[in-house]
Coordinates of C-alpha atoms in Angstrom, one line a residue:
X20 CA -12.0 -41.8 -50.2
X21 CA -9.0 -40.6 -48.3
X22 CA -9.5 -38.1 -45.4
X23 CA -7.0 -35.7 -46.9
X24 CA -9.0 -35.4 -50.1
X25 CA -12.1 -34.5 -48.2
X26 CA -11.0 -32.1 -45.4
X27 CA -9.3 -28.7 -45.4
X28 CA -5.8 -27.9 -44.6
X29 CA -5.9 -27.7 -40.8
X30 CA -7.0 -31.4 -40.7
X31 CA -4.2 -32.2 -43.2
X32 CA -1.6 -30.4 -41.1
X33 CA -2.5 -32.4 -38.0
X34 CA -3.5 -35.8 -39.5
X35 CA -0.6 -36.3 -41.8
X36 CA 2.6 -34.5 -40.8
X37 CA 2.2 -34.0 -37.1
X38 CA 1.2 -37.3 -35.7
X39 CA 3.2 -40.4 -35.1
X40 CA 2.7 -44.1 -34.5
X41 CA -0.7 -45.7 -35.0
X42 CA -2.4 -42.3 -35.3
X43 CA -0.8 -41.9 -38.7
X44 CA -3.2 -44.5 -40.0
X45 CA -5.9 -41.8 -39.9
X46 CA -4.6 -40.6 -43.2
X47 CA -6.1 -43.7 -44.8
X48 CA -9.2 -44.3 -42.7
X49 CA -12.7 -43.4 -43.8
X50 CA -14.6 -40.7 -41.8
X51 CA -16.7 -43.3 -40.0
X52 CA -13.6 -44.7 -38.4
X53 CA -12.1 -41.3 -37.9
X54 CA -15.1 -40.1 -35.9
X55 CA -14.8 -43.2 -33.6
X56 CA -11.0 -42.7 -33.0
X57 CA -11.5 -39.0 -32.2
X58 CA -13.4 -40.0 -29.0
X59 CA -10.2 -41.2 -27.4
X60 CA -9.8 -38.0 -25.3
X61 CA -12.3 -35.6 -23.9
X62 CA -11.0 -32.1 -23.3
X63 CA -12.4 -29.9 -20.6
X64 CA -11.9 -26.3 -21.7
X65 CA -10.8 -23.8 -19.0
X66 CA -11.6 -20.1 -18.8
X67 CA -8.6 -17.8 -18.3
X68 CA -10.6 -15.1 -16.6
X69 CA -12.8 -15.4 -13.5
X70 CA -15.7 -13.5 -15.2
X71 CA -16.0 -16.1 -18.0
X72 CA -17.8 -19.4 -17.5
X73 CA -17.7 -22.6 -19.6
X74 CA -20.6 -25.2 -19.8
X75 CA -21.1 -28.3 -21.8
X76 CA -24.3 -28.2 -23.8
X77 CA -24.1 -31.7 -25.4
X78 CA -22.0 -34.1 -27.5
X79 CA -22.5 -34.5 -31.2
X80 CA -20.3 -37.6 -31.9
X81 CA -21.6 -39.9 -34.6
X82 CA -20.4 -41.8 -37.7
X83 CA -19.5 -38.5 -39.4
X84 CA -17.5 -35.6 -37.9
X85 CA -19.2 -32.4 -36.9
X86 CA -17.9 -29.5 -39.0
X87 CA -20.1 -26.4 -38.7
X88 CA -22.4 -24.7 -36.2
X89 CA -24.7 -21.7 -36.9
X90 CA -27.6 -20.0 -35.1
X91 CA -31.2 -20.2 -36.2
X92 CA -33.1 -16.9 -36.5
X93 CA -34.9 -18.1 -33.4
X94 CA -32.1 -17.7 -30.9
X95 CA -33.4 -20.7 -28.9
X96 CA -31.9 -23.0 -31.5
X97 CA -28.5 -23.8 -33.0
X98 CA -27.9 -25.9 -36.1
X99 CA -24.8 -28.0 -36.7
X100 CA -23.6 -29.8 -39.9
X101 CA -21.9 -33.1 -40.3
X102 CA -19.4 -33.8 -43.1
X103 CA -21.8 -36.3 -44.6
X104 CA -24.6 -33.7 -45.0
X105 CA -26.7 -34.4 -41.9
X106 CA -28.1 -31.3 -40.2
X107 CA -29.1 -31.3 -36.5
X108 CA -31.1 -28.7 -34.6
X109 CA -30.1 -28.1 -31.0
X110 CA -32.7 -26.8 -28.5
X111 CA -30.7 -24.7 -26.0
X112 CA -33.5 -24.6 -23.5
X113 CA -34.0 -28.3 -23.4
X114 CA -30.4 -29.3 -24.2
X115 CA -31.6 -31.8 -26.8
X116 CA -30.8 -32.4 -30.5
X117 CA -32.7 -33.6 -33.5
X118 CA -31.6 -34.5 -37.0
X119 CA -33.7 -32.4 -39.4
X120 CA -32.1 -33.0 -42.8
X121 CA -29.9 -35.5 -44.5
X122 CA -28.0 -35.6 -47.8
X123 CA -30.9 -37.6 -49.3
X124 CA -32.9 -34.4 -49.1
X125 CA -30.4 -31.8 -50.3
X126 CA -28.3 -34.2 -52.4
X127 CA -24.9 -33.0 -51.1
X128 CA -22.2 -35.1 -49.5
X129 CA -18.8 -33.9 -48.3
X130 CA -20.5 -30.7 -47.0
X131 CA -17.9 -28.2 -45.7
X132 CA -20.0 -25.0 -45.4
X133 CA -23.3 -23.9 -43.9
X134 CA -24.9 -20.5 -43.2
X135 CA -28.4 -19.4 -42.3
X136 CA -29.9 -16.1 -43.4
X137 CA -32.0 -13.9 -41.1
X138 CA -35.0 -15.3 -43.1
X139 CA -34.2 -18.8 -42.0
X140 CA -32.9 -20.0 -45.4
X141 CA -30.1 -22.5 -45.1
X142 CA -27.2 -22.5 -47.5
X143 CA -24.9 -25.5 -47.9
X144 CA -21.6 -25.9 -49.7
X145 CA -20.5 -29.4 -50.9
X146 CA -17.9 -30.9 -53.1
X147 CA -17.9 -34.0 -55.2
X148 CA -15.2 -36.0 -57.0
X149 CA -15.3 -36.4 -60.8
X150 CA -13.2 -38.6 -63.2
X151 CA -9.7 -37.6 -64.2
X152 CA -8.9 -36.1 -60.7
X153 CA -11.4 -33.3 -61.1
X154 CA -13.8 -31.9 -58.5
X155 CA -17.1 -29.9 -58.7
X156 CA -18.6 -27.7 -56.0
X157 CA -22.3 -27.0 -55.4
X158 CA -24.1 -24.5 -53.3
X159 CA -27.7 -25.3 -52.4
X160 CA -30.3 -23.4 -50.5
X161 CA -33.2 -24.8 -48.4
X162 CA -36.4 -22.8 -47.9
X163 CA -38.9 -23.9 -45.4
X164 CA -42.3 -24.4 -47.0
X165 CA -45.0 -23.8 -44.3
X166 CA -47.7 -25.6 -46.4
X167 CA -45.6 -28.7 -47.0
X168 CA -44.1 -28.4 -43.6
X169 CA -40.6 -29.2 -44.8
X170 CA -37.6 -27.6 -46.2
X171 CA -37.4 -27.5 -50.0
X172 CA -33.9 -27.6 -51.5
X173 CA -32.7 -26.1 -54.8
X174 CA -29.4 -25.4 -56.5
X175 CA -28.2 -21.9 -56.2
X176 CA -24.9 -22.4 -58.1
X177 CA -22.5 -25.1 -59.1
X178 CA -19.1 -25.1 -60.7
X179 CA -18.0 -26.9 -63.8
X180 CA -15.4 -29.6 -63.1
X181 CA -12.0 -28.4 -62.4
X182 CA -8.6 -30.1 -61.7
X183 CA -7.6 -31.2 -58.3
X184 CA -3.9 -31.6 -57.5
X185 CA -4.3 -35.0 -55.9
X186 CA -2.4 -33.8 -52.9
X187 CA -3.2 -32.9 -49.4
X188 CA -3.7 -29.3 -50.6
X189 CA -7.0 -29.6 -52.4
X190 CA -8.9 -27.3 -50.2
X191 CA -12.0 -26.9 -52.5
X192 CA -15.1 -24.9 -51.6
X193 CA -15.9 -24.6 -47.9
X194 CA -16.6 -21.3 -45.9
X195 CA -19.8 -19.4 -46.5
X196 CA -21.5 -16.4 -45.0
X197 CA -24.7 -14.4 -45.7
X198 CA -24.4 -10.7 -46.0
X199 CA -26.2 -8.6 -43.3
X200 CA -28.8 -7.4 -45.9
X201 CA -29.4 -11.0 -47.0
X202 CA -28.8 -10.2 -50.7
X203 CA -25.5 -12.1 -51.2
X204 CA -23.6 -15.1 -50.0
X205 CA -19.8 -15.1 -49.9
X206 CA -18.2 -18.5 -50.6
X207 CA -14.5 -19.5 -50.2
X208 CA -12.7 -21.6 -52.7
X209 CA -9.4 -22.7 -51.4
X210 CA -6.2 -23.3 -53.3
X211 CA -5.1 -26.6 -55.0
X212 CA -1.5 -26.0 -54.0
X213 CA 0.5 -25.4 -50.9
X214 CA 2.3 -22.3 -52.0
X215 CA 1.7 -21.9 -55.8
X216 CA 3.9 -24.7 -56.9
X217 CA 3.1 -26.8 -60.0
X218 CA 0.8 -29.7 -59.3
X219 CA 0.1 -31.9 -62.3
X220 CA -2.0 -34.7 -60.6
X221 CA 0.3 -37.3 -61.8
X222 CA 0.8 -35.7 -65.2
X223 CA -2.9 -35.1 -66.0
X224 CA -2.5 -31.3 -65.9
X225 CA 1.0 -30.3 -67.0
X226 CA 2.4 -27.0 -65.7
X227 CA -0.8 -26.2 -63.7
X228 CA -0.6 -24.3 -60.5
X229 CA -3.8 -22.5 -59.4
X230 CA -6.8 -22.4 -61.8
X231 CA -9.7 -20.0 -62.4
X232 CA -11.9 -21.4 -59.6
X233 CA -9.3 -21.7 -56.9
X234 CA -7.8 -19.4 -54.3
X235 CA -10.6 -16.8 -54.4
X236 CA -13.8 -15.7 -52.6
X237 CA -17.0 -15.6 -54.7
X238 CA -20.0 -13.4 -54.1
X239 CA -23.3 -14.8 -55.4
X240 CA -26.8 -13.4 -55.2
X241 CA -29.0 -15.3 -52.8
X242 CA -31.9 -15.1 -55.3
X243 CA -29.8 -16.9 -57.9
X244 CA -30.8 -20.3 -59.3
X245 CA -28.7 -22.9 -61.1
X246 CA -25.8 -20.4 -61.7
X247 CA -23.0 -22.2 -63.6
X248 CA -19.5 -21.1 -62.5
X249 CA -16.8 -21.6 -65.2
X250 CA -13.2 -22.4 -64.5
X251 CA -12.1 -19.1 -66.0
X252 CA -11.1 -16.2 -63.8
X253 CA -11.8 -13.6 -66.5
X254 CA -15.3 -14.9 -67.1
X255 CA -16.0 -15.1 -63.3
X256 CA -14.8 -11.6 -62.9
X257 CA -16.8 -10.2 -65.8
X258 CA -20.0 -11.9 -64.4
X259 CA -19.4 -10.1 -61.1
X260 CA -18.8 -13.3 -59.1
X261 CA -15.3 -12.7 -58.0
X262 CA -15.2 -10.8 -54.7
X263 CA -11.5 -11.1 -53.8
X264 CA -8.5 -13.0 -54.9
X265 CA -5.1 -14.2 -53.6
X266 CA -6.6 -16.1 -50.6
X267 CA -5.1 -19.5 -49.9
X268 CA -7.9 -21.0 -47.9
X269 CA -10.3 -18.7 -46.0
X270 CA -12.2 -21.4 -44.2
X271 CA -14.2 -19.0 -42.1
X272 CA -15.6 -15.5 -42.7
X273 CA -17.7 -13.2 -40.5
X274 CA -19.2 -9.7 -40.6
X275 CA -18.2 -7.2 -37.9
X276 CA -20.8 -4.8 -36.4
X277 CA -19.8 -2.1 -38.8
X278 CA -20.5 -4.3 -41.8
X279 CA -16.8 -5.0 -42.7
X280 CA -16.1 -8.6 -43.7
X281 CA -13.2 -10.5 -42.2
X282 CA -11.7 -13.9 -43.0
X283 CA -9.3 -16.3 -41.4
X284 CA -6.5 -17.7 -43.6
X285 CA -4.7 -21.0 -43.3
X286 CA -1.0 -20.7 -44.2
X287 CA 1.3 -23.2 -46.0
X288 CA 3.6 -25.9 -44.7
X289 CA 6.5 -23.4 -44.6
X290 CA 6.7 -21.7 -41.2
X291 CA 4.8 -18.6 -42.3
X292 CA 2.2 -16.8 -40.3
X293 CA -1.5 -17.5 -40.5
X294 CA -3.7 -14.5 -41.4
X295 CA -6.7 -12.5 -40.6
X296 CA -7.8 -10.3 -43.5
X297 CA -10.3 -7.5 -43.9
X298 CA -11.9 -8.7 -47.1
X299 CA -12.9 -6.1 -49.7
X300 CA -14.3 -6.1 -53.2
X301 CA -11.7 -6.3 -55.9
X302 CA -8.7 -6.7 -53.6
X303 CA -5.9 -9.2 -54.0
X304 CA -4.5 -10.7 -50.7
X305 CA -1.2 -11.9 -52.0
X306 CA -1.3 -15.7 -52.4
X307 CA 1.0 -17.2 -53.6
X308 CA 3.5 -14.2 -53.7
X309 CA 2.9 -12.8 -50.2
X310 CA 1.9 -15.1 -47.3
X311 CA 1.6 -14.0 -43.7
X312 CA 3.1 -10.6 -44.5
X313 CA 6.2 -12.2 -46.0
X314 CA 7.4 -13.0 -49.5
X315 CA 7.1 -16.5 -50.7
X316 CA 10.8 -17.2 -51.5
X317 CA 10.0 -19.7 -54.3
X318 CA 9.2 -16.8 -56.6
X319 CA 12.8 -15.7 -56.6
X320 CA 15.4 -17.2 -59.1
X321 CA 18.1 -17.6 -56.4
X322 CA 15.9 -19.6 -54.0
X323 CA 17.7 -22.5 -52.4
X324 CA 15.5 -24.6 -50.0
X325 CA 18.6 -26.2 -48.4
X326 CA 19.3 -22.9 -46.7
X327 CA 15.7 -22.1 -45.9
X328 CA 15.4 -22.2 -42.1
X329 CA 11.5 -22.1 -42.3
X330 CA 11.2 -25.5 -43.8
X331 CA 10.4 -28.3 -41.3
X332 CA 10.8 -31.8 -42.8
X333 CA 7.9 -33.0 -40.7
X334 CA 5.5 -31.3 -43.2
X335 CA 4.3 -33.1 -46.3
X336 CA 5.1 -30.2 -48.7
X337 CA 8.7 -30.2 -47.5
X338 CA 9.1 -33.9 -47.5
X339 CA 7.9 -34.2 -51.1
X340 CA 10.1 -31.5 -52.4
X341 CA 7.4 -29.0 -53.2
X342 CA 9.8 -26.2 -52.1
X343 CA 12.4 -26.0 -54.8
X344 CA 14.1 -23.6 -57.2
X345 CA 11.3 -22.6 -59.6
X346 CA 12.4 -20.5 -62.5
X347 CA 8.9 -20.5 -64.1
X348 CA 7.2 -19.2 -61.0
X349 CA 4.7 -16.5 -62.3
X350 CA 5.5 -12.9 -61.9
X351 CA 3.6 -11.2 -59.1
X352 CA 0.7 -9.0 -60.1
X353 CA 1.3 -5.3 -60.8
X354 CA -1.7 -4.4 -58.7
X355 CA -1.3 -3.8 -54.9
X356 CA -1.3 -6.9 -52.7
X357 CA -3.2 -6.4 -49.5
X358 CA -1.3 -7.3 -46.3
X359 CA -2.8 -9.2 -43.4
X360 CA -4.0 -7.5 -40.2
X361 CA -1.1 -6.9 -37.9
X362 CA -1.3 -8.7 -34.5
X363 CA 0.4 -6.7 -31.6
X364 CA -0.1 -9.6 -29.1
X365 CA 0.1 -10.4 -26.4
X366 CA -0.9 -13.9 -27.6
X367 CA -0.9 -16.1 -30.7
X368 CA 2.2 -14.3 -32.1
X369 CA 5.1 -16.7 -32.1
X370 CA 7.3 -16.9 -35.2
X371 CA 10.4 -18.6 -36.5
X372 CA 13.1 -16.1 -37.4
X373 CA 14.3 -16.8 -41.0
X374 CA 17.8 -15.4 -40.1
X375 CA 18.7 -17.7 -37.2
X376 CA 15.8 -20.3 -37.2
X377 CA 14.9 -19.5 -33.5
X378 CA 11.3 -19.2 -32.4
X379 CA 10.5 -15.8 -30.9
X380 CA 7.5 -13.9 -29.5
X381 CA 6.7 -10.9 -31.7
X382 CA 5.1 -8.7 -29.0
X383 CA 7.9 -9.4 -26.6
X384 CA 10.2 -7.9 -29.3
X385 CA 7.8 -5.0 -29.8
X386 CA 7.0 -5.9 -33.5
X387 CA 3.7 -6.9 -35.1
X388 CA 3.0 -10.2 -36.7
X389 CA 0.9 -10.8 -39.8
X390 CA -1.3 -12.3 -38.1
X391 CA -1.0 -15.5 -36.0
X392 CA 1.5 -18.1 -35.0
X393 CA 2.4 -20.5 -37.9
X394 CA 0.2 -23.5 -38.3
X395 CA -2.4 -22.4 -35.8
X396 CA -5.2 -23.0 -38.3
X397 CA -7.4 -20.1 -37.4
X398 CA -11.2 -20.6 -37.8
X399 CA -14.5 -20.2 -35.9
X400 CA -14.6 -16.4 -36.3
X401 CA -17.5 -14.5 -34.7
X402 CA -18.3 -11.0 -33.7
X403 CA -20.4 -9.4 -30.9
X404 CA -22.7 -7.8 -33.5
X405 CA -25.5 -7.0 -31.0
X406 CA -23.2 -5.2 -28.4
X407 CA -24.4 -7.7 -25.8
X408 CA -21.1 -7.9 -24.0
X409 CA -19.4 -5.7 -21.4
X410 CA -17.6 -2.6 -22.5
X411 CA -14.3 -4.4 -22.6
X412 CA -15.5 -6.9 -25.3
X413 CA -18.3 -5.0 -26.9
X414 CA -18.2 -5.3 -30.7
X415 CA -15.0 -7.4 -30.6
X416 CA -14.1 -10.5 -32.6
X417 CA -13.5 -14.0 -31.2
X418 CA -11.6 -16.8 -33.0
X419 CA -10.7 -20.4 -32.5
X420 CA -7.6 -22.3 -33.6
X421 CA -7.7 -26.0 -34.5
X422 CA -4.2 -27.4 -34.4
X423 CA -2.7 -28.7 -31.1
X424 CA 0.4 -26.8 -30.3
X425 CA 3.3 -26.9 -27.8
X426 CA 3.2 -24.0 -25.3
X427 CA 6.7 -24.6 -24.0
X428 CA 8.7 -25.4 -27.1
X429 CA 8.8 -27.2 -30.5
X430 CA 7.8 -30.8 -29.7
X431 CA 5.3 -30.4 -32.6
X432 CA 6.0 -28.9 -36.0
X433 CA 3.6 -26.1 -35.2
X434 CA 2.2 -24.1 -33.7
X435 CA 5.4 -23.7 -31.6
X436 CA 5.6 -22.0 -28.2
X437 CA 1.9 -21.7 -28.5
X438 CA -0.8 -24.0 -27.0
X439 CA -3.5 -23.2 -29.6
X440 CA -6.8 -25.1 -29.4
X441 CA -8.2 -22.0 -27.7
X442 CA -10.6 -19.1 -28.0
X443 CA -9.0 -15.7 -28.7
X444 CA -10.4 -12.3 -28.1
X445 CA -9.6 -10.1 -31.1
X446 CA -9.6 -6.4 -30.2
X447 CA -9.6 -4.7 -33.6
X448 CA -8.8 -1.1 -34.4
X449 CA -9.4 0.4 -37.8
X450 CA -6.6 2.4 -39.4
X451 CA -8.4 4.9 -41.6
X452 CA -9.6 3.0 -44.7
X453 CA -6.3 1.1 -45.3
X454 CA -6.5 -1.8 -42.8
X455 CA -6.9 -2.9 -39.2
X456 CA -4.6 -3.8 -36.4
X457 CA -5.5 -6.1 -33.5
X458 CA -4.6 -7.3 -30.1
X459 CA -5.1 -11.0 -29.6
X460 CA -5.7 -12.4 -26.1
X461 CA -6.4 -16.0 -25.0
X462 CA -9.5 -16.2 -22.9
X463 CA -10.4 -20.0 -22.9
X464 CA -8.0 -22.9 -23.4
X465 CA -8.1 -26.7 -23.6
X466 CA -10.6 -27.4 -26.4
X467 CA -10.2 -30.6 -28.4
X468 CA -9.6 -29.5 -32.0
X469 CA -12.3 -26.8 -32.0
X470 CA -13.7 -26.3 -35.5
X471 CA -16.4 -23.7 -35.5
X472 CA -18.2 -21.1 -33.3
X473 CA -21.4 -19.1 -33.2
X474 CA -22.5 -16.3 -31.0
X475 CA -25.9 -15.5 -29.4
X476 CA -26.0 -12.5 -27.1
X477 CA -23.1 -12.8 -24.7
X478 CA -22.8 -16.5 -25.2
X479 CA -20.2 -18.0 -27.6
X480 CA -20.9 -21.6 -28.7
X481 CA -17.9 -23.7 -29.7
X482 CA -18.1 -26.9 -31.7
X483 CA -15.3 -29.4 -31.3
X484 CA -14.1 -31.8 -34.0
X485 CA -12.2 -34.0 -31.6
X486 CA -13.1 -36.0 -28.5
X487 CA -16.9 -36.4 -28.2
X488 CA -17.4 -33.4 -30.6
X489 CA -18.9 -31.4 -27.8
X490 CA -20.8 -28.1 -28.0
X491 CA -19.6 -25.7 -25.3
X492 CA -21.3 -22.5 -24.1
X493 CA -18.8 -19.8 -23.2
X494 CA -20.6 -17.1 -21.3
X495 CA -18.9 -13.7 -21.5
X496 CA -19.5 -10.8 -19.1
X497 CA -22.7 -9.1 -20.2
X498 CA -23.5 -5.5 -21.1
X499 CA -24.5 -3.6 -17.9

């Protein structure tokens, strides 16, 4: 199976359009070889403040890439997930790790999501390929049986088969989070297109863009069992399973201390900003009509990609002509479309001006960006929910970005004028009940494709996908 059919868009963006020479072979290599190649360079993250320390906990490199990290209710332990379904427990006191579950037990492979409730129940999200270029997602839960002394797995929900696009933009099901009360899980289903274009999978699905099960976030009861999710938006909505819509690929979600739910959003191959959204029941977040706080130009009848200065031919969607005049593009919904959270800088706010094609810094110009530098691939979102940090950071959010960038120019397609591969502090301010604004500040740099994060007290734990797939402990100044 090809890498790009298994991994979400931030992998696609780096592995296919942004690498050259022998590394381009990664597009065709299986995960076992990919994990080996990713050991070629070991990053040493550096704090950007003297009151922050960074320490390596251990390496997780194996035949399958590490993809998620979560905390156990016992704060002594972390758990991390491999793409092949292996689950490991990390003892933070001893600095050791132990494999505790495999796909043979929970029967999922291609696992892209993991969450643990306060009761210790583990939730996993996996995807499988079906005939005729279809896919099916499954969410399972594992409850530890104290009598049997093992975790017992059952199916919470699964989808019917639904059509893939057979492109790099099959994001499928991935991010998952448990509500603070433990009564619901929220699960992301990414888009099957880059920006809402027709994708027929070689003619199997004529005139199909998004479908009922894509580009949305589902809310499911944790007490559910064998729920069948149809590929029909109206049916999903009437059953109460649709939480929000118009999300391209919210690979990571997290609850803030006040109970508000936030999600990071991967943008398209066009130079449009990546998003952070305040996710709310019944809201539509714009995809594919509004992306990164801007209109998707393909919806307009006079669109001419030849004059579009935000198209970089190094990206696969541009190379393949997915940006084109599109007279049948659907009309935007009548309902309000929710804008992303505005970033007022000072960091992660570079953008390409659609008027002159130049890269500029939004905060230097005194304007907000919605939300982050193009192609940063934001993920690894966590919050200081226990107020364990110093007053400066107390209750704040923190976020990683996966894609390697160019801090000095445009040597890569993106992110441009932005190093990325860092840990950002997100200082969020609520604007009534309408939205939030934030200030983003880089506090640690130099990770090797960081993919997920967890927080215990005043320590943030970062899991890398690249290098030796290290777990790093970032110690923030504590509450006094």
